[in-house]
PDB file of C-alpha atoms in Angstrom:
ATOM      1  CA  MET A   1     -35.655 -19.059  26.318  1.00  0.00           C
ATOM      2  CA  GLU A   2     -37.300 -21.526  23.823  1.00  0.00           C
ATOM      3  CA  LEU A   3     -40.173 -23.377  24.891  1.00  0.00           C
ATOM      4  CA  ALA A   4     -38.473 -26.650  24.436  1.00  0.00           C
ATOM      5  CA  GLU A   5     -35.359 -25.293  26.418  1.00  0.00           C
ATOM      6  CA  VAL A   6     -37.863 -24.198  29.334  1.00  0.00           C
ATOM      7  CA  ILE A   7     -39.809 -27.769  29.259  1.00  0.00           C
ATOM      8  CA  LYS A   8     -36.569 -29.732  29.493  1.00  0.00           C
ATOM      9  CA  GLY A   9     -34.676 -27.345  31.682  1.00  0.00           C
ATOM     10  CA  ARG A  10     -37.095 -27.177  34.583  1.00  0.00           C
ATOM     11  CA  ARG A  11     -36.423 -29.258  37.439  1.00  0.00           C
ATOM     12  CA  SER A  12     -37.833 -29.711  40.918  1.00  0.00           C
ATOM     13  CA  VAL A  13     -36.154 -27.283  43.272  1.00  0.00           C
ATOM     14  CA  ARG A  14     -36.361 -27.999  47.020  1.00  0.00           C
ATOM     15  CA  ASN A  15     -33.615 -25.811  48.484  1.00  0.00           C
ATOM     16  CA  PHE A  16     -33.883 -22.031  48.031  1.00  0.00           C
ATOM     17  CA  LYS A  17     -32.001 -18.993  48.779  1.00  0.00           C
ATOM     18  CA  SER A  18     -33.436 -16.611  51.346  1.00  0.00           C
ATOM     19  CA  ASP A  19     -33.573 -13.558  48.738  1.00  0.00           C
ATOM     20  CA  PRO A  20     -37.123 -12.236  48.276  1.00  0.00           C
ATOM     21  CA  VAL A  21     -38.929 -12.338  45.313  1.00  0.00           C
ATOM     22  CA  PRO A  22     -40.318  -9.337  43.894  1.00  0.00           C
ATOM     23  CA  LYS A  23     -43.905  -9.159  43.677  1.00  0.00           C
ATOM     24  CA  GLU A  24     -43.755  -7.918  40.068  1.00  0.00           C
ATOM     25  CA  VAL A  25     -41.948 -11.209  39.025  1.00  0.00           C
ATOM     26  CA  LEU A  26     -44.491 -13.313  40.918  1.00  0.00           C
ATOM     27  CA  GLU A  27     -47.442 -11.363  39.387  1.00  0.00           C
ATOM     28  CA  GLY A  28     -45.934 -12.170  35.941  1.00  0.00           C
ATOM     29  CA  ILE A  29     -45.722 -15.823  36.541  1.00  0.00           C
ATOM     30  CA  LEU A  30     -49.224 -16.032  38.020  1.00  0.00           C
ATOM     31  CA  GLU A  31     -50.507 -14.361  34.812  1.00  0.00           C
ATOM     32  CA  LEU A  32     -49.074 -17.114  32.845  1.00  0.00           C
ATOM     33  CA  ALA A  33     -50.503 -19.570  34.969  1.00  0.00           C
ATOM     34  CA  LEU A  34     -54.011 -18.171  34.684  1.00  0.00           C
ATOM     35  CA  TRP A  35     -53.766 -18.575  30.982  1.00  0.00           C
ATOM     36  CA  ALA A  36     -53.746 -22.245  31.059  1.00  0.00           C
ATOM     37  CA  PRO A  37     -56.731 -24.036  29.461  1.00  0.00           C
ATOM     38  CA  SER A  38     -59.582 -24.854  31.833  1.00  0.00           C
ATOM     39  CA  ALA A  39     -62.795 -27.190  31.687  1.00  0.00           C
ATOM     40  CA  MET A  40     -65.533 -25.551  29.558  1.00  0.00           C
ATOM     41  CA  ASN A  41     -63.222 -22.194  30.005  1.00  0.00           C
ATOM     42  CA  ARG A  42     -64.667 -21.723  33.354  1.00  0.00           C
ATOM     43  CA  GLN A  43     -61.267 -20.277  34.694  1.00  0.00           C
ATOM     44  CA  GLU A  44     -62.043 -21.473  38.207  1.00  0.00           C
ATOM     45  CA  SER A  45     -58.255 -22.085  39.365  1.00  0.00           C
ATOM     46  CA  TYR A  46     -57.354 -19.913  42.351  1.00  0.00           C
ATOM     47  CA  PHE A  47     -54.064 -19.128  43.742  1.00  0.00           C
ATOM     48  CA  VAL A  48     -53.149 -17.827  47.147  1.00  0.00           C
ATOM     49  CA  VAL A  49     -49.528 -16.350  47.479  1.00  0.00           C
ATOM     50  CA  VAL A  50     -48.056 -16.134  51.065  1.00  0.00           C
ATOM     51  CA  GLN A  51     -44.992 -15.024  52.511  1.00  0.00           C
ATOM     52  CA  GLY A  52     -43.875 -13.347  56.048  1.00  0.00           C
ATOM     53  CA  GLU A  53     -45.662 -14.385  59.438  1.00  0.00           C
ATOM     54  CA  LYS A  54     -48.537 -16.249  57.700  1.00  0.00           C
ATOM     55  CA  LYS A  55     -46.077 -18.499  55.730  1.00  0.00           C
ATOM     56  CA  GLU A  56     -44.205 -19.438  58.986  1.00  0.00           C
ATOM     57  CA  GLU A  57     -47.527 -20.291  60.504  1.00  0.00           C
ATOM     58  CA  LEU A  58     -48.289 -22.405  57.647  1.00  0.00           C
ATOM     59  CA  ARG A  59     -44.808 -24.286  57.885  1.00  0.00           C
ATOM     60  CA  LYS A  60     -45.714 -25.427  61.117  1.00  0.00           C
ATOM     61  CA  ILE A  61     -48.711 -27.174  59.944  1.00  0.00           C
ATOM     62  CA  PHE A  62     -46.631 -28.665  56.937  1.00  0.00           C
ATOM     63  CA  SER A  63     -44.486 -30.117  59.772  1.00  0.00           C
ATOM     64  CA  ASP A  64     -47.322 -31.727  61.460  1.00  0.00           C
ATOM     65  CA  ALA A  65     -48.383 -33.199  58.037  1.00  0.00           C
ATOM     66  CA  PHE A  66     -44.969 -35.127  57.931  1.00  0.00           C
ATOM     67  CA  ASN A  67     -45.647 -36.591  61.391  1.00  0.00           C
ATOM     68  CA  ASP A  68     -48.951 -37.963  60.043  1.00  0.00           C
ATOM     69  CA  MET A  69     -46.943 -39.490  57.047  1.00  0.00           C
ATOM     70  CA  LYS A  70     -43.812 -40.669  58.853  1.00  0.00           C
ATOM     71  CA  PRO A  71     -45.100 -44.338  59.710  1.00  0.00           C
ATOM     72  CA  MET A  72     -46.177 -44.905  56.017  1.00  0.00           C
ATOM     73  CA  LEU A  73     -42.896 -43.258  54.755  1.00  0.00           C
ATOM     74  CA  GLU A  74     -40.711 -45.444  57.098  1.00  0.00           C
ATOM     75  CA  LYS A  75     -42.547 -48.455  55.700  1.00  0.00           C
ATOM     76  CA  VAL A  76     -42.219 -47.614  52.023  1.00  0.00           C
ATOM     77  CA  PHE A  77     -38.606 -46.385  52.441  1.00  0.00           C
ATOM     78  CA  ALA A  78     -37.478 -49.001  55.004  1.00  0.00           C
ATOM     79  CA  GLU A  79     -34.219 -49.694  53.143  1.00  0.00           C
ATOM     80  CA  LYS A  80     -33.504 -45.953  52.568  1.00  0.00           C
ATOM     81  CA  PRO A  81     -33.977 -44.102  55.871  1.00  0.00           C
ATOM     82  CA  LYS A  82     -32.110 -41.011  54.399  1.00  0.00           C
ATOM     83  CA  ILE A  83     -34.849 -40.448  52.143  1.00  0.00           C
ATOM     84  CA  VAL A  84     -37.295 -40.248  55.171  1.00  0.00           C
ATOM     85  CA  GLU A  85     -35.131 -37.869  57.105  1.00  0.00           C
ATOM     86  CA  GLY A  86     -34.653 -35.656  54.089  1.00  0.00           C
ATOM     87  CA  MET A  87     -38.460 -35.501  53.568  1.00  0.00           C
ATOM     88  CA  ARG A  88     -38.669 -34.774  57.368  1.00  0.00           C
ATOM     89  CA  VAL A  89     -36.307 -31.767  56.922  1.00  0.00           C
ATOM     90  CA  PHE A  90     -37.960 -30.541  53.795  1.00  0.00           C
ATOM     91  CA  PHE A  91     -41.575 -30.613  55.426  1.00  0.00           C
ATOM     92  CA  GLU A  92     -40.073 -28.686  58.489  1.00  0.00           C
ATOM     93  CA  THR A  93     -38.244 -26.175  56.265  1.00  0.00           C
ATOM     94  CA  TYR A  94     -39.986 -26.159  53.090  1.00  0.00           C
ATOM     95  CA  GLY A  95     -36.556 -25.674  51.413  1.00  0.00           C
ATOM     96  CA  GLY A  96     -36.305 -22.265  53.079  1.00  0.00           C
ATOM     97  CA  ALA A  97     -38.522 -20.806  50.131  1.00  0.00           C
ATOM     98  CA  PRO A  98     -39.378 -17.163  50.508  1.00  0.00           C
ATOM     99  CA  VAL A  99     -42.669 -17.568  49.067  1.00  0.00           C
ATOM    100  CA  PHE A 100     -45.452 -20.262  48.958  1.00  0.00           C
ATOM    101  CA  ILE A 101     -48.166 -20.396  46.434  1.00  0.00           C
ATOM    102  CA  PHE A 102     -51.277 -22.402  47.172  1.00  0.00           C
ATOM    103  CA  ALA A 103     -53.165 -23.647  44.141  1.00  0.00           C
ATOM    104  CA  TYR A 104     -56.954 -24.365  44.505  1.00  0.00           C
ATOM    105  CA  ALA A 105     -59.562 -25.984  41.980  1.00  0.00           C
ATOM    106  CA  GLY A 106     -63.068 -24.681  41.808  1.00  0.00           C
ATOM    107  CA  LYS A 107     -66.114 -26.694  41.354  1.00  0.00           C
ATOM    108  CA  LEU A 108     -67.484 -28.224  37.976  1.00  0.00           C
ATOM    109  CA  PRO A 109     -71.076 -27.785  37.132  1.00  0.00           C
ATOM    110  CA  ASN A 110     -71.697 -31.247  38.305  1.00  0.00           C
ATOM    111  CA  GLY A 111     -70.443 -30.548  41.696  1.00  0.00           C
ATOM    112  CA  GLY A 112     -67.015 -32.161  41.474  1.00  0.00           C
ATOM    113  CA  TRP A 113     -63.709 -30.377  41.785  1.00  0.00           C
ATOM    114  CA  ASP A 114     -61.778 -29.311  38.748  1.00  0.00           C
ATOM    115  CA  THR A 115     -58.485 -30.499  39.963  1.00  0.00           C
ATOM    116  CA  ASN A 116     -57.371 -31.247  36.262  1.00  0.00           C
ATOM    117  CA  SER A 117     -57.658 -27.416  35.234  1.00  0.00           C
ATOM    118  CA  ALA A 118     -55.769 -26.356  38.542  1.00  0.00           C
ATOM    119  CA  ALA A 119     -53.050 -28.830  37.678  1.00  0.00           C
ATOM    120  CA  VAL A 120     -52.565 -27.576  34.108  1.00  0.00           C
ATOM    121  CA  ALA A 121     -52.618 -23.735  35.551  1.00  0.00           C
ATOM    122  CA  VAL A 122     -49.903 -25.222  38.106  1.00  0.00           C
ATOM    123  CA  GLN A 123     -47.813 -26.643  35.182  1.00  0.00           C
ATOM    124  CA  ASN A 124     -47.780 -23.298  33.500  1.00  0.00           C
ATOM    125  CA  LEU A 125     -46.584 -21.522  36.727  1.00  0.00           C
ATOM    126  CA  LEU A 126     -43.716 -24.041  37.142  1.00  0.00           C
ATOM    127  CA  LEU A 127     -42.597 -23.385  33.620  1.00  0.00           C
ATOM    128  CA  ALA A 128     -42.902 -19.748  34.005  1.00  0.00           C
ATOM    129  CA  ALA A 129     -40.979 -19.686  37.165  1.00  0.00           C
ATOM    130  CA  TYR A 130     -38.153 -21.272  35.692  1.00  0.00           C
ATOM    131  CA  ASP A 131     -38.041 -19.200  32.842  1.00  0.00           C
ATOM    132  CA  ALA A 132     -37.969 -16.126  35.306  1.00  0.00           C
ATOM    133  CA  GLY A 133     -35.040 -17.594  37.033  1.00  0.00           C
ATOM    134  CA  LEU A 134     -36.789 -19.078  40.143  1.00  0.00           C
ATOM    135  CA  GLY A 135     -37.020 -22.638  41.361  1.00  0.00           C
ATOM    136  CA  ALA A 136     -40.264 -24.328  42.522  1.00  0.00           C
ATOM    137  CA  THR A 137     -41.763 -27.712  43.011  1.00  0.00           C
ATOM    138  CA  TRP A 138     -45.167 -29.165  43.294  1.00  0.00           C
ATOM    139  CA  THR A 139     -45.931 -30.554  46.773  1.00  0.00           C
ATOM    140  CA  ASP A 140     -48.857 -32.464  47.867  1.00  0.00           C
ATOM    141  CA  GLY A 141     -47.985 -34.267  50.974  1.00  0.00           C
ATOM    142  CA  VAL A 142     -49.609 -31.447  53.088  1.00  0.00           C
ATOM    143  CA  LEU A 143     -53.008 -32.009  51.612  1.00  0.00           C
ATOM    144  CA  ARG A 144     -53.750 -34.195  54.708  1.00  0.00           C
ATOM    145  CA  LYS A 145     -53.888 -30.787  56.599  1.00  0.00           C
ATOM    146  CA  GLU A 146     -56.004 -29.340  54.000  1.00  0.00           C
ATOM    147  CA  GLU A 147     -58.635 -28.161  56.477  1.00  0.00           C
ATOM    148  CA  GLU A 148     -55.965 -26.585  58.846  1.00  0.00           C
ATOM    149  CA  ILE A 149     -54.190 -24.820  55.723  1.00  0.00           C
ATOM    150  CA  ASN A 150     -57.625 -23.389  54.608  1.00  0.00           C
ATOM    151  CA  LYS A 151     -58.456 -22.161  57.825  1.00  0.00           C
ATOM    152  CA  ALA A 152     -55.222 -20.397  58.359  1.00  0.00           C
ATOM    153  CA  LEU A 153     -55.670 -18.875  54.699  1.00  0.00           C
ATOM    154  CA  GLY A 154     -59.520 -18.133  55.162  1.00  0.00           C
ATOM    155  CA  ILE A 155     -60.445 -20.262  52.207  1.00  0.00           C
ATOM    156  CA  GLU A 156     -64.005 -21.908  51.686  1.00  0.00           C
ATOM    157  CA  ASP A 157     -65.485 -23.737  48.974  1.00  0.00           C
ATOM    158  CA  ARG A 158     -62.423 -24.658  47.139  1.00  0.00           C
ATOM    159  CA  LYS A 159     -60.203 -27.762  46.724  1.00  0.00           C
ATOM    160  CA  LEU A 160     -56.485 -27.390  47.655  1.00  0.00           C
ATOM    161  CA  VAL A 161     -54.526 -29.142  44.975  1.00  0.00           C
ATOM    162  CA  CYS A 162     -50.973 -28.420  45.659  1.00  0.00           C
ATOM    163  CA  VAL A 163     -48.511 -26.320  47.391  1.00  0.00           C
ATOM    164  CA  VAL A 164     -45.611 -24.650  45.488  1.00  0.00           C
ATOM    165  CA  PRO A 165     -42.693 -23.418  47.373  1.00  0.00           C
ATOM    166  CA  ILE A 166     -40.980 -20.649  45.032  1.00  0.00           C
ATOM    167  CA  GLY A 167     -37.795 -18.663  45.085  1.00  0.00           C
ATOM    168  CA  TYR A 168     -34.296 -18.414  43.780  1.00  0.00           C
ATOM    169  CA  PRO A 169     -32.678 -21.877  43.743  1.00  0.00           C
ATOM    170  CA  ASP A 170     -29.949 -22.682  45.869  1.00  0.00           C
ATOM    171  CA  GLU A 171     -29.294 -26.125  44.424  1.00  0.00           C
ATOM    172  CA  THR A 172     -28.853 -27.635  40.785  1.00  0.00           C
ATOM    173  CA  PRO A 173     -30.872 -30.620  40.753  1.00  0.00           C
ATOM    174  CA  ARG A 174     -29.667 -33.473  38.548  1.00  0.00           C
ATOM    175  CA  VAL A 175     -31.296 -34.260  35.182  1.00  0.00           C
ATOM    176  CA  PRO A 176     -33.052 -37.742  35.737  1.00  0.00           C
ATOM    177  CA  PRO A 177     -32.985 -39.967  32.693  1.00  0.00           C
ATOM    178  CA  ARG A 178     -36.309 -40.308  30.828  1.00  0.00           C
ATOM    179  CA  ARG A 179     -37.937 -43.889  31.022  1.00  0.00           C
ATOM    180  CA  GLU A 180     -38.460 -45.363  27.452  1.00  0.00           C
ATOM    181  CA  GLY A 181     -41.772 -46.884  26.292  1.00  0.00           C
ATOM    182  CA  ARG A 182     -44.228 -44.316  27.499  1.00  0.00           C
ATOM    183  CA  VAL A 183     -45.789 -43.503  24.176  1.00  0.00           C
ATOM    184  CA  GLU A 184     -47.774 -46.109  22.049  1.00  0.00           C
ATOM    185  CA  TRP A 185     -48.554 -45.390  18.409  1.00  0.00           C
ATOM    186  CA  ILE A 186     -51.786 -46.709  16.686  1.00  0.00           C
ATOM    187  CA  GLY A 187     -52.349 -46.250  12.900  1.00  0.00           C
ATOM    188  CA  PHE A 188     -48.979 -44.559  12.049  1.00  0.00           C
TER     189      PHE A 188
END
């Protein structure tokens, strides 16, 4: 695919087939993710790829994250209870994704977390996944359970940026319209 086709064709996929994703396909996607630019070329972004029993253990933590968010979601979507219910189902199942990829930021020299570099790497990952015929989406609602997630994964001294469920899509998300007026030109 041409780059523009990949960028314009990628969608957030939240429903997946149960088909396993070959490790070689995931390795190729992650290689491209790790080619992303990073602050001071420190290359501190870190990924943990999970399937099997550990994935199921983590999915239970994700479900608890929804329970923490539920009062806020019910307030925000008071007029749209189906959205809250859809989110509950997603947090409980993570769309049936066969693989979860956890994206972590490393530290900057000033001691802060380099979340921007991790975000750029995740964008590469999402585009590479689509190009490989996979579906994926950035999720961060579970970050409220970061401590539990990190404990389950044995991660220390890294900041969880997002979790990417990934697999073969079992849906074709609609193409949302693009909002106008998001670019300002000065001096042209």
